[in-house]
Short mmCIF file of C-alpha atoms in Angstrom, two decimals:
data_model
loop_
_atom_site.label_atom_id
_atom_site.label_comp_id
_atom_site.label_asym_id
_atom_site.label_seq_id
_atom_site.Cartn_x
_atom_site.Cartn_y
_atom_site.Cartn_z
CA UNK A 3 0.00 0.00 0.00
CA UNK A 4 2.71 2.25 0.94
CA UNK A 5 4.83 1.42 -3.03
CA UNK A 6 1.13 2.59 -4.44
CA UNK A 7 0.72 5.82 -2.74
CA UNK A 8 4.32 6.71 -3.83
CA UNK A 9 3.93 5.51 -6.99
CA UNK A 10 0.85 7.72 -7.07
CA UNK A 11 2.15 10.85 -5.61
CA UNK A 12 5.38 9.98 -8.02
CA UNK A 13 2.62 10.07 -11.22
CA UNK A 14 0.88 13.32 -9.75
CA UNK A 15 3.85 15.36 -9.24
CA UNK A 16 4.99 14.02 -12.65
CA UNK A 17 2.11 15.06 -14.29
CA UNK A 18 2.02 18.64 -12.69
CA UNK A 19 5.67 19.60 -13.83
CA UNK A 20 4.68 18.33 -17.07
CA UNK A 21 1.64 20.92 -17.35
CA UNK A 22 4.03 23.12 -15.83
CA UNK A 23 7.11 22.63 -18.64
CA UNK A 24 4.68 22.94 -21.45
CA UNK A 25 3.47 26.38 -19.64
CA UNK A 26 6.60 27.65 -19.38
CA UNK A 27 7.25 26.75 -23.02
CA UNK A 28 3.85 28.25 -24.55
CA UNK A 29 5.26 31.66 -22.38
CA UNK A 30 8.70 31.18 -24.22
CA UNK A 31 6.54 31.10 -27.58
CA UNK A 32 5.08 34.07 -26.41
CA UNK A 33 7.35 36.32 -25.19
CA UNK A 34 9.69 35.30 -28.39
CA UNK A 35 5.86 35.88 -30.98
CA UNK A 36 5.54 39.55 -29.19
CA UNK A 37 9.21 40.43 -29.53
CA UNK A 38 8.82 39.18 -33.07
CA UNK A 39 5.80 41.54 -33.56
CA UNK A 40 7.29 44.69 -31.92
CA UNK A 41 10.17 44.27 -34.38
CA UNK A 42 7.79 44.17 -37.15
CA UNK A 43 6.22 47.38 -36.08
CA UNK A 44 9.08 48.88 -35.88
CA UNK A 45 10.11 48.42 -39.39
CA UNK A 46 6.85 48.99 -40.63
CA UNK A 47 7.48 52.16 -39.00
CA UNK A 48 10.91 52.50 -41.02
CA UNK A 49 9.01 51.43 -44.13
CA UNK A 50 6.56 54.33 -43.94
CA UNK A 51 9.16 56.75 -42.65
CA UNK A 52 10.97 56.15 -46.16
CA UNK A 53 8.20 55.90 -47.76
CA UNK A 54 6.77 59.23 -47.01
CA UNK A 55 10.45 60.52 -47.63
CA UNK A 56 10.40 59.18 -51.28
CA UNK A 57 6.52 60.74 -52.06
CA UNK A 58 7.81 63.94 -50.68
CA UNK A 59 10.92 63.69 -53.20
CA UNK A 60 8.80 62.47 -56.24
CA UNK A 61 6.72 65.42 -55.74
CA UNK A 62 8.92 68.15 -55.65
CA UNK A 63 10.45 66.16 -58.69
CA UNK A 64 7.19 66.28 -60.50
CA UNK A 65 6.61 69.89 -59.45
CA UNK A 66 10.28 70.86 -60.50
CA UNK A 67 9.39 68.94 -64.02
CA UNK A 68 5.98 71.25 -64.85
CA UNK A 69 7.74 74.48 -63.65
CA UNK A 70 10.45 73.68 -66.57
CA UNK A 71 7.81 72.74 -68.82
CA UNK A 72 5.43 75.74 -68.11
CA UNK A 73 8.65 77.74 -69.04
CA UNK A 74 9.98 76.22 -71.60
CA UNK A 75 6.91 76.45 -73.83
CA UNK A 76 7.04 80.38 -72.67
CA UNK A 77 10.06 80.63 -74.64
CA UNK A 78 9.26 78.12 -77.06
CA UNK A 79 5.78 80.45 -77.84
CA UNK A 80 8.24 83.70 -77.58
CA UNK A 81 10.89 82.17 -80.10
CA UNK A 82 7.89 80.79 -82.62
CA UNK A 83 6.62 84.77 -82.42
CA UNK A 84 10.11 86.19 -83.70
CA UNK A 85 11.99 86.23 -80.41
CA UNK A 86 11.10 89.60 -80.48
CA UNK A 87 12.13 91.85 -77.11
CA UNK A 88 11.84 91.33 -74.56
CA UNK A 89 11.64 88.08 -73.95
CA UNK A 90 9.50 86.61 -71.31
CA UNK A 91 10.84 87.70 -67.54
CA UNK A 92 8.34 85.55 -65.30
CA UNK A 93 10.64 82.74 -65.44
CA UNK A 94 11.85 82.03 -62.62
CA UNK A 95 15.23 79.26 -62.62
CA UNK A 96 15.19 79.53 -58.94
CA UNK A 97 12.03 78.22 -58.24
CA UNK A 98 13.02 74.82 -60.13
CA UNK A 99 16.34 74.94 -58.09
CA UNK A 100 14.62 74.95 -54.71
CA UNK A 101 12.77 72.39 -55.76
CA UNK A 102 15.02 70.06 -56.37
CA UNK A 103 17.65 70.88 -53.58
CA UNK A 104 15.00 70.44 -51.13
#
């Protein structure tokens, strides 16, 4: 009787570390699935800091690339008329510069 209730309390505290073991390990997962996902957000953060970075830069591209345009048909209408003087004074290189230092 005595062999049985050792046995016994043998199996139960065998059983309880077991459930405790495969606690601990579904915590591991955890903690290692959340550090996993924080990292993620962070480079999604990364991703749409660059992102925003390379709209910004394709804009002021695209608005440096219809100034030039807008002017260059200025003096393409002002040569087609005779180039006579004066010759158009509105354009302005320095606006086109600034945009694409910026």
């Amino acid at each position: 009787m005595g062999a049985f209730i050792t046995a016994l309390g043998g199996l139960w505290i065998g059983l309880v570390k077991a459930r405790s073991d495969a606690q601990a390990a579904k915590g591991s997962r955890m903690d290692a699935l959340e550090a996993r996902v924080d990292k993620m957000q962070a480079d999604l953060g990364d991703e749409r800091e660059k992102r925003r970075s390379v709209e910004v830069d394709n804009h002021r591209l695209r608005m440096a690339l219809v100034t030039a345009v807008k002017h260059l048909e200025q003096l393409m209408r002002w040569a087609d008329g005779g180039a006579k003087p004066p010759r158009p004074d509105d354009i302005d290189l320095d606006e086109i510069k600034s945009l694409l230092k910026a």
